[in-house]
């Protein structure tokens, strides 16, 4: 599986830990930036990860900023994107099964790295249910 990941300065340090973890797990990782802890604008990276998803250059995406909120707002403005802000494993599992979320958003100032990696593993390891009622509901907004 190929994962596209992006962050702003608020998520930069956590993103580095996540990339290391994903590579250890054998995922192919596309890092769209940011490339330093210098202040930057999160929508730039939300758009880059969304482009990777929509072009099928990546299977799933991860976006990290300080809260995860700005990233999720920016990503969800882009057609084809179903970005879910999750800070617990239950939501990460449910949003894959029910919403077929294609981007996980997280806030590095909200969760520590241990929980963040568990949430990411849950998101990446959970398939969409393919349940008819969930397909219908998703089609009503995408
Ligand atoms: C940057 O300070 C911060 O606003 C950003 O990382 C994010 O939390 C926005 O939603």
JSON list of C-alpha atoms and ligand atoms in Angstrom, two decimals:
[
{"chain": "A", "resi": 1, "resn": "UNK", "atom": "CA", "xyz": [0.00, 0.00, 0.00]},
{"chain": "A", "resi": 2, "resn": "UNK", "atom": "CA", "xyz": [1.18, 3.51, -0.86]},
{"chain": "A", "resi": 3, "resn": "UNK", "atom": "CA", "xyz": [0.58, 6.28, 1.70]},
{"chain": "A", "resi": 4, "resn": "UNK", "atom": "CA", "xyz": [0.89, 10.01, 0.97]},
{"chain": "A", "resi": 5, "resn": "UNK", "atom": "CA", "xyz": [1.67, 12.10, 4.04]},
{"chain": "A", "resi": 6, "resn": "UNK", "atom": "CA", "xyz": [1.89, 15.83, 4.65]},
{"chain": "A", "resi": 7, "resn": "UNK", "atom": "CA", "xyz": [2.11, 18.21, 7.57]},
{"chain": "A", "resi": 8, "resn": "UNK", "atom": "CA", "xyz": [2.61, 21.84, 8.43]},
{"chain": "A", "resi": 9, "resn": "UNK", "atom": "CA", "xyz": [5.16, 23.00, 11.02]},
{"chain": "A", "resi": 10, "resn": "UNK", "atom": "CA", "xyz": [2.79, 21.97, 13.84]},
{"chain": "A", "resi": 11, "resn": "UNK", "atom": "CA", "xyz": [2.86, 18.37, 12.65]},
{"chain": "A", "resi": 12, "resn": "UNK", "atom": "CA", "xyz": [6.39, 18.21, 11.31]},
{"chain": "A", "resi": 13, "resn": "UNK", "atom": "CA", "xyz": [8.08, 16.30, 14.17]},
{"chain": "A", "resi": 14, "resn": "UNK", "atom": "CA", "xyz": [5.25, 13.78, 14.45]},
{"chain": "A", "resi": 15, "resn": "UNK", "atom": "CA", "xyz": [5.27, 13.30, 10.68]},
{"chain": "A", "resi": 16, "resn": "UNK", "atom": "CA", "xyz": [8.93, 12.21, 10.83]},
{"chain": "A", "resi": 17, "resn": "UNK", "atom": "CA", "xyz": [8.07, 9.58, 13.46]},
{"chain": "A", "resi": 18, "resn": "UNK", "atom": "CA", "xyz": [5.09, 8.40, 11.43]},
{"chain": "A", "resi": 19, "resn": "UNK", "atom": "CA", "xyz": [7.16, 8.05, 8.25]},
{"chain": "A", "resi": 20, "resn": "UNK", "atom": "CA", "xyz": [9.76, 5.95, 10.08]},
{"chain": "A", "resi": 21, "resn": "UNK", "atom": "CA", "xyz": [6.99, 3.76, 11.52]},
{"chain": "A", "resi": 22, "resn": "UNK", "atom": "CA", "xyz": [5.28, 3.30, 8.15]},
{"chain": "A", "resi": 23, "resn": "UNK", "atom": "CA", "xyz": [8.54, 2.37, 6.44]},
{"chain": "A", "resi": 24, "resn": "UNK", "atom": "CA", "xyz": [9.30, -0.16, 9.21]},
{"chain": "A", "resi": 25, "resn": "UNK", "atom": "CA", "xyz": [5.85, -1.65, 8.51]},
{"chain": "A", "resi": 26, "resn": "UNK", "atom": "CA", "xyz": [6.69, -1.97, 4.81]},
{"chain": "A", "resi": 27, "resn": "UNK", "atom": "CA", "xyz": [4.45, 0.78, 3.42]},
{"chain": "A", "resi": 28, "resn": "UNK", "atom": "CA", "xyz": [5.59, 2.86, 0.49]},
{"chain": "A", "resi": 29, "resn": "UNK", "atom": "CA", "xyz": [5.55, 6.48, 1.67]},
{"chain": "A", "resi": 30, "resn": "UNK", "atom": "CA", "xyz": [5.25, 9.71, -0.33]},
{"chain": "A", "resi": 31, "resn": "UNK", "atom": "CA", "xyz": [6.24, 12.70, 1.81]},
{"chain": "A", "resi": 32, "resn": "UNK", "atom": "CA", "xyz": [4.79, 15.86, 0.26]},
{"chain": "A", "resi": 33, "resn": "UNK", "atom": "CA", "xyz": [6.30, 18.17, 2.92]},
{"chain": "A", "resi": 34, "resn": "UNK", "atom": "CA", "xyz": [6.70, 20.38, 4.81]},
{"chain": "A", "resi": 35, "resn": "UNK", "atom": "CA", "xyz": [10.42, 19.76, 5.07]},
{"chain": "A", "resi": 36, "resn": "UNK", "atom": "CA", "xyz": [11.31, 21.80, 8.14]},
{"chain": "A", "resi": 37, "resn": "UNK", "atom": "CA", "xyz": [9.78, 23.10, 11.38]},
{"chain": "A", "resi": 38, "resn": "UNK", "atom": "CA", "xyz": [9.56, 26.61, 9.86]},
{"chain": "A", "resi": 39, "resn": "UNK", "atom": "CA", "xyz": [6.10, 28.18, 9.85]},
{"chain": "A", "resi": 40, "resn": "UNK", "atom": "CA", "xyz": [4.08, 27.35, 6.73]},
{"chain": "A", "resi": 41, "resn": "UNK", "atom": "CA", "xyz": [0.49, 27.12, 5.43]},
{"chain": "A", "resi": 42, "resn": "UNK", "atom": "CA", "xyz": [-1.28, 23.79, 5.98]},
{"chain": "A", "resi": 43, "resn": "UNK", "atom": "CA", "xyz": [-3.66, 24.01, 2.94]},
{"chain": "A", "resi": 44, "resn": "UNK", "atom": "CA", "xyz": [-0.67, 23.61, 0.61]},
{"chain": "A", "resi": 45, "resn": "UNK", "atom": "CA", "xyz": [0.00, 20.14, 2.00]},
{"chain": "A", "resi": 46, "resn": "UNK", "atom": "CA", "xyz": [-3.67, 19.18, 2.23]},
{"chain": "A", "resi": 47, "resn": "UNK", "atom": "CA", "xyz": [-3.92, 19.86, -1.52]},
{"chain": "A", "resi": 48, "resn": "UNK", "atom": "CA", "xyz": [-0.80, 17.85, -2.33]},
{"chain": "A", "resi": 49, "resn": "UNK", "atom": "CA", "xyz": [-1.98, 14.75, -0.44]},
{"chain": "A", "resi": 50, "resn": "UNK", "atom": "CA", "xyz": [-5.46, 15.11, -1.96]},
{"chain": "A", "resi": 51, "resn": "UNK", "atom": "CA", "xyz": [-3.90, 15.22, -5.43]},
{"chain": "A", "resi": 52, "resn": "UNK", "atom": "CA", "xyz": [-2.03, 11.98, -4.69]},
{"chain": "A", "resi": 53, "resn": "UNK", "atom": "CA", "xyz": [-5.31, 10.33, -3.66]},
{"chain": "A", "resi": 54, "resn": "UNK", "atom": "CA", "xyz": [-7.35, 11.61, -6.59]},
{"chain": "A", "resi": 55, "resn": "UNK", "atom": "CA", "xyz": [-4.67, 10.70, -9.14]},
{"chain": "A", "resi": 56, "resn": "UNK", "atom": "CA", "xyz": [-4.35, 7.24, -7.53]},
{"chain": "A", "resi": 57, "resn": "UNK", "atom": "CA", "xyz": [-0.69, 7.93, -6.90]},
{"chain": "A", "resi": 58, "resn": "UNK", "atom": "CA", "xyz": [-1.45, 6.86, -3.31]},
{"chain": "A", "resi": 59, "resn": "UNK", "atom": "CA", "xyz": [-4.04, 4.57, -1.74]},
{"chain": "A", "resi": 60, "resn": "UNK", "atom": "CA", "xyz": [-4.56, 6.50, 1.49]},
{"chain": "A", "resi": 61, "resn": "UNK", "atom": "CA", "xyz": [-3.36, 9.80, 2.95]},
{"chain": "A", "resi": 62, "resn": "UNK", "atom": "CA", "xyz": [-2.33, 11.23, 6.31]},
{"chain": "A", "resi": 63, "resn": "UNK", "atom": "CA", "xyz": [-2.35, 14.95, 7.18]},
{"chain": "A", "resi": 64, "resn": "UNK", "atom": "CA", "xyz": [-0.96, 16.33, 10.42]},
{"chain": "A", "resi": 65, "resn": "UNK", "atom": "CA", "xyz": [-1.11, 19.89, 11.72]},
{"chain": "A", "resi": 66, "resn": "UNK", "atom": "CA", "xyz": [-1.33, 21.30, 15.24]},
{"chain": "A", "resi": 67, "resn": "UNK", "atom": "CA", "xyz": [-4.96, 20.34, 15.78]},
{"chain": "A", "resi": 68, "resn": "UNK", "atom": "CA", "xyz": [-5.80, 18.39, 12.61]},
{"chain": "A", "resi": 69, "resn": "UNK", "atom": "CA", "xyz": [-8.76, 20.72, 12.16]},
{"chain": "A", "resi": 70, "resn": "UNK", "atom": "CA", "xyz": [-7.36, 23.04, 9.49]},
{"chain": "A", "resi": 71, "resn": "UNK", "atom": "CA", "xyz": [-6.05, 20.09, 7.49]},
{"chain": "A", "resi": 72, "resn": "UNK", "atom": "CA", "xyz": [-9.42, 18.32, 7.59]},
{"chain": "A", "resi": 73, "resn": "UNK", "atom": "CA", "xyz": [-11.31, 21.47, 6.59]},
{"chain": "A", "resi": 74, "resn": "UNK", "atom": "CA", "xyz": [-8.94, 22.15, 3.68]},
{"chain": "A", "resi": 75, "resn": "UNK", "atom": "CA", "xyz": [-8.88, 18.54, 2.46]},
{"chain": "A", "resi": 76, "resn": "UNK", "atom": "CA", "xyz": [-12.65, 18.12, 2.59]},
{"chain": "A", "resi": 77, "resn": "UNK", "atom": "CA", "xyz": [-13.11, 21.10, 0.23]},
{"chain": "A", "resi": 78, "resn": "UNK", "atom": "CA", "xyz": [-11.49, 19.02, -2.52]},
{"chain": "A", "resi": 79, "resn": "UNK", "atom": "CA", "xyz": [-13.76, 16.80, -4.60]},
{"chain": "A", "resi": 80, "resn": "UNK", "atom": "CA", "xyz": [-13.18, 13.10, -4.09]},
{"chain": "A", "resi": 81, "resn": "UNK", "atom": "CA", "xyz": [-11.72, 13.55, -0.63]},
{"chain": "A", "resi": 82, "resn": "UNK", "atom": "CA", "xyz": [-13.25, 12.10, 2.51]},
{"chain": "A", "resi": 83, "resn": "UNK", "atom": "CA", "xyz": [-10.93, 13.28, 5.26]},
{"chain": "A", "resi": 84, "resn": "UNK", "atom": "CA", "xyz": [-11.57, 12.19, 8.84]},
{"chain": "A", "resi": 85, "resn": "UNK", "atom": "CA", "xyz": [-10.19, 13.91, 11.92]},
{"chain": "A", "resi": 86, "resn": "UNK", "atom": "CA", "xyz": [-9.53, 11.12, 14.43]},
{"chain": "A", "resi": 87, "resn": "UNK", "atom": "CA", "xyz": [-7.90, 11.16, 17.83]},
{"chain": "A", "resi": 88, "resn": "UNK", "atom": "CA", "xyz": [-9.03, 7.70, 18.93]},
{"chain": "A", "resi": 89, "resn": "UNK", "atom": "CA", "xyz": [-8.85, 4.22, 17.42]},
{"chain": "A", "resi": 90, "resn": "UNK", "atom": "CA", "xyz": [-12.62, 3.64, 17.47]},
{"chain": "A", "resi": 91, "resn": "UNK", "atom": "CA", "xyz": [-13.20, 6.61, 15.14]},
{"chain": "A", "resi": 92, "resn": "UNK", "atom": "CA", "xyz": [-10.29, 5.57, 12.90]},
{"chain": "A", "resi": 93, "resn": "UNK", "atom": "CA", "xyz": [-11.79, 2.09, 12.46]},
{"chain": "A", "resi": 94, "resn": "UNK", "atom": "CA", "xyz": [-15.35, 3.37, 12.03]},
{"chain": "A", "resi": 95, "resn": "UNK", "atom": "CA", "xyz": [-14.45, 6.00, 9.45]},
{"chain": "A", "resi": 96, "resn": "UNK", "atom": "CA", "xyz": [-12.76, 3.41, 7.25]},
{"chain": "A", "resi": 97, "resn": "UNK", "atom": "CA", "xyz": [-15.62, 0.90, 7.62]},
{"chain": "A", "resi": 98, "resn": "UNK", "atom": "CA", "xyz": [-18.52, 3.36, 7.33]},
{"chain": "A", "resi": 99, "resn": "UNK", "atom": "CA", "xyz": [-17.23, 6.44, 5.46]},
{"chain": "A", "resi": 100, "resn": "UNK", "atom": "CA", "xyz": [-14.48, 4.87, 3.34]},
{"chain": "A", "resi": 101, "resn": "UNK", "atom": "CA", "xyz": [-12.34, 7.80, 4.48]},
{"chain": "A", "resi": 102, "resn": "UNK", "atom": "CA", "xyz": [-9.33, 8.24, 2.22]},
{"chain": "A", "resi": 103, "resn": "UNK", "atom": "CA", "xyz": [-7.37, 10.70, 4.38]},
{"chain": "A", "resi": 104, "resn": "UNK", "atom": "CA", "xyz": [-6.71, 10.59, 8.13]},
{"chain": "A", "resi": 105, "resn": "UNK", "atom": "CA", "xyz": [-6.15, 13.97, 9.80]},
{"chain": "A", "resi": 106, "resn": "UNK", "atom": "CA", "xyz": [-4.54, 14.32, 13.20]},
{"chain": "A", "resi": 107, "resn": "UNK", "atom": "CA", "xyz": [-3.34, 17.05, 15.54]},
{"chain": "A", "resi": 108, "resn": "UNK", "atom": "CA", "xyz": [0.18, 16.68, 16.87]},
{"chain": "A", "resi": 109, "resn": "UNK", "atom": "CA", "xyz": [-0.70, 19.05, 19.71]},
{"chain": "A", "resi": 110, "resn": "UNK", "atom": "CA", "xyz": [-3.65, 16.85, 20.66]},
{"chain": "A", "resi": 111, "resn": "UNK", "atom": "CA", "xyz": [-2.26, 13.31, 20.79]},
{"chain": "A", "resi": 112, "resn": "UNK", "atom": "CA", "xyz": [1.14, 11.94, 21.74]},
{"chain": "A", "resi": 113, "resn": "UNK", "atom": "CA", "xyz": [3.17, 9.87, 19.28]},
{"chain": "A", "resi": 114, "resn": "UNK", "atom": "CA", "xyz": [2.25, 6.50, 20.87]},
{"chain": "A", "resi": 115, "resn": "UNK", "atom": "CA", "xyz": [-1.48, 6.99, 20.42]},
{"chain": "A", "resi": 116, "resn": "UNK", "atom": "CA", "xyz": [-0.96, 8.65, 17.03]},
{"chain": "A", "resi": 117, "resn": "UNK", "atom": "CA", "xyz": [0.76, 5.53, 15.68]},
{"chain": "A", "resi": 118, "resn": "UNK", "atom": "CA", "xyz": [-2.01, 3.26, 17.03]},
{"chain": "A", "resi": 119, "resn": "UNK", "atom": "CA", "xyz": [-4.65, 5.44, 15.35]},
{"chain": "A", "resi": 120, "resn": "UNK", "atom": "CA", "xyz": [-2.69, 5.40, 12.08]},
{"chain": "A", "resi": 121, "resn": "UNK", "atom": "CA", "xyz": [-2.24, 1.61, 12.18]},
{"chain": "A", "resi": 122, "resn": "UNK", "atom": "CA", "xyz": [-5.96, 1.16, 12.81]},
{"chain": "A", "resi": 123, "resn": "UNK", "atom": "CA", "xyz": [-6.86, 3.48, 9.92]},
{"chain": "A", "resi": 124, "resn": "UNK", "atom": "CA", "xyz": [-4.50, 1.82, 7.44]},
{"chain": "A", "resi": 125, "resn": "UNK", "atom": "CA", "xyz": [-5.36, -1.75, 8.48]},
{"chain": "A", "resi": 126, "resn": "UNK", "atom": "CA", "xyz": [-9.16, -1.37, 8.36]},
{"chain": "A", "resi": 127, "resn": "UNK", "atom": "CA", "xyz": [-10.88, -2.01, 5.01]},
{"chain": "A", "resi": 128, "resn": "UNK", "atom": "CA", "xyz": [-14.10, -0.34, 3.86]},
{"chain": "A", "resi": 129, "resn": "UNK", "atom": "CA", "xyz": [-17.08, -2.53, 4.75]},
{"chain": "A", "resi": 130, "resn": "UNK", "atom": "CA", "xyz": [-18.52, -2.32, 1.21]},
{"chain": "A", "resi": 131, "resn": "UNK", "atom": "CA", "xyz": [-21.91, -2.41, 2.88]},
{"chain": "A", "resi": 132, "resn": "UNK", "atom": "CA", "xyz": [-24.73, -1.22, 0.60]},
{"chain": "A", "resi": 133, "resn": "UNK", "atom": "CA", "xyz": [-26.09, 1.28, 3.11]},
{"chain": "A", "resi": 134, "resn": "UNK", "atom": "CA", "xyz": [-22.69, 2.89, 3.59]},
{"chain": "A", "resi": 135, "resn": "UNK", "atom": "CA", "xyz": [-22.11, 3.06, -0.18]},
{"chain": "A", "resi": 136, "resn": "UNK", "atom": "CA", "xyz": [-25.51, 4.77, -0.55]},
{"chain": "A", "resi": 137, "resn": "UNK", "atom": "CA", "xyz": [-24.80, 7.30, 2.19]},
{"chain": "A", "resi": 138, "resn": "UNK", "atom": "CA", "xyz": [-21.35, 8.16, 0.82]},
{"chain": "A", "resi": 139, "resn": "UNK", "atom": "CA", "xyz": [-22.84, 8.64, -2.65]},
{"chain": "A", "resi": 140, "resn": "UNK", "atom": "CA", "xyz": [-25.23, 11.21, -1.15]},
{"chain": "A", "resi": 141, "resn": "UNK", "atom": "CA", "xyz": [-22.37, 13.62, -0.43]},
{"chain": "A", "resi": 142, "resn": "UNK", "atom": "CA", "xyz": [-19.60, 12.72, -2.85]},
{"chain": "B", "resi": 1, "resn": "LIG", "atom": "C1", "xyz": [-0.51, 26.40, 13.15]},
{"chain": "B", "resi": 1, "resn": "LIG", "atom": "O1", "xyz": [-0.14, 27.19, 14.22]},
{"chain": "B", "resi": 1, "resn": "LIG", "atom": "C2", "xyz": [-1.89, 25.81, 13.41]},
{"chain": "B", "resi": 1, "resn": "LIG", "atom": "O2", "xyz": [-2.86, 26.78, 13.24]},
{"chain": "B", "resi": 1, "resn": "LIG", "atom": "C3", "xyz": [-2.13, 24.63, 12.49]},
{"chain": "B", "resi": 1, "resn": "LIG", "atom": "O3", "xyz": [-1.14, 23.69, 12.70]},
{"chain": "B", "resi": 1, "resn": "LIG", "atom": "C4", "xyz": [-3.45, 23.90, 12.65]},
{"chain": "B", "resi": 1, "resn": "LIG", "atom": "O4", "xyz": [-3.66, 23.54, 13.98]},
{"chain": "B", "resi": 1, "resn": "LIG", "atom": "C5", "xyz": [-4.61, 24.53, 12.03]},
{"chain": "B", "resi": 1, "resn": "LIG", "atom": "O5", "xyz": [-5.74, 24.02, 12.08]}
]
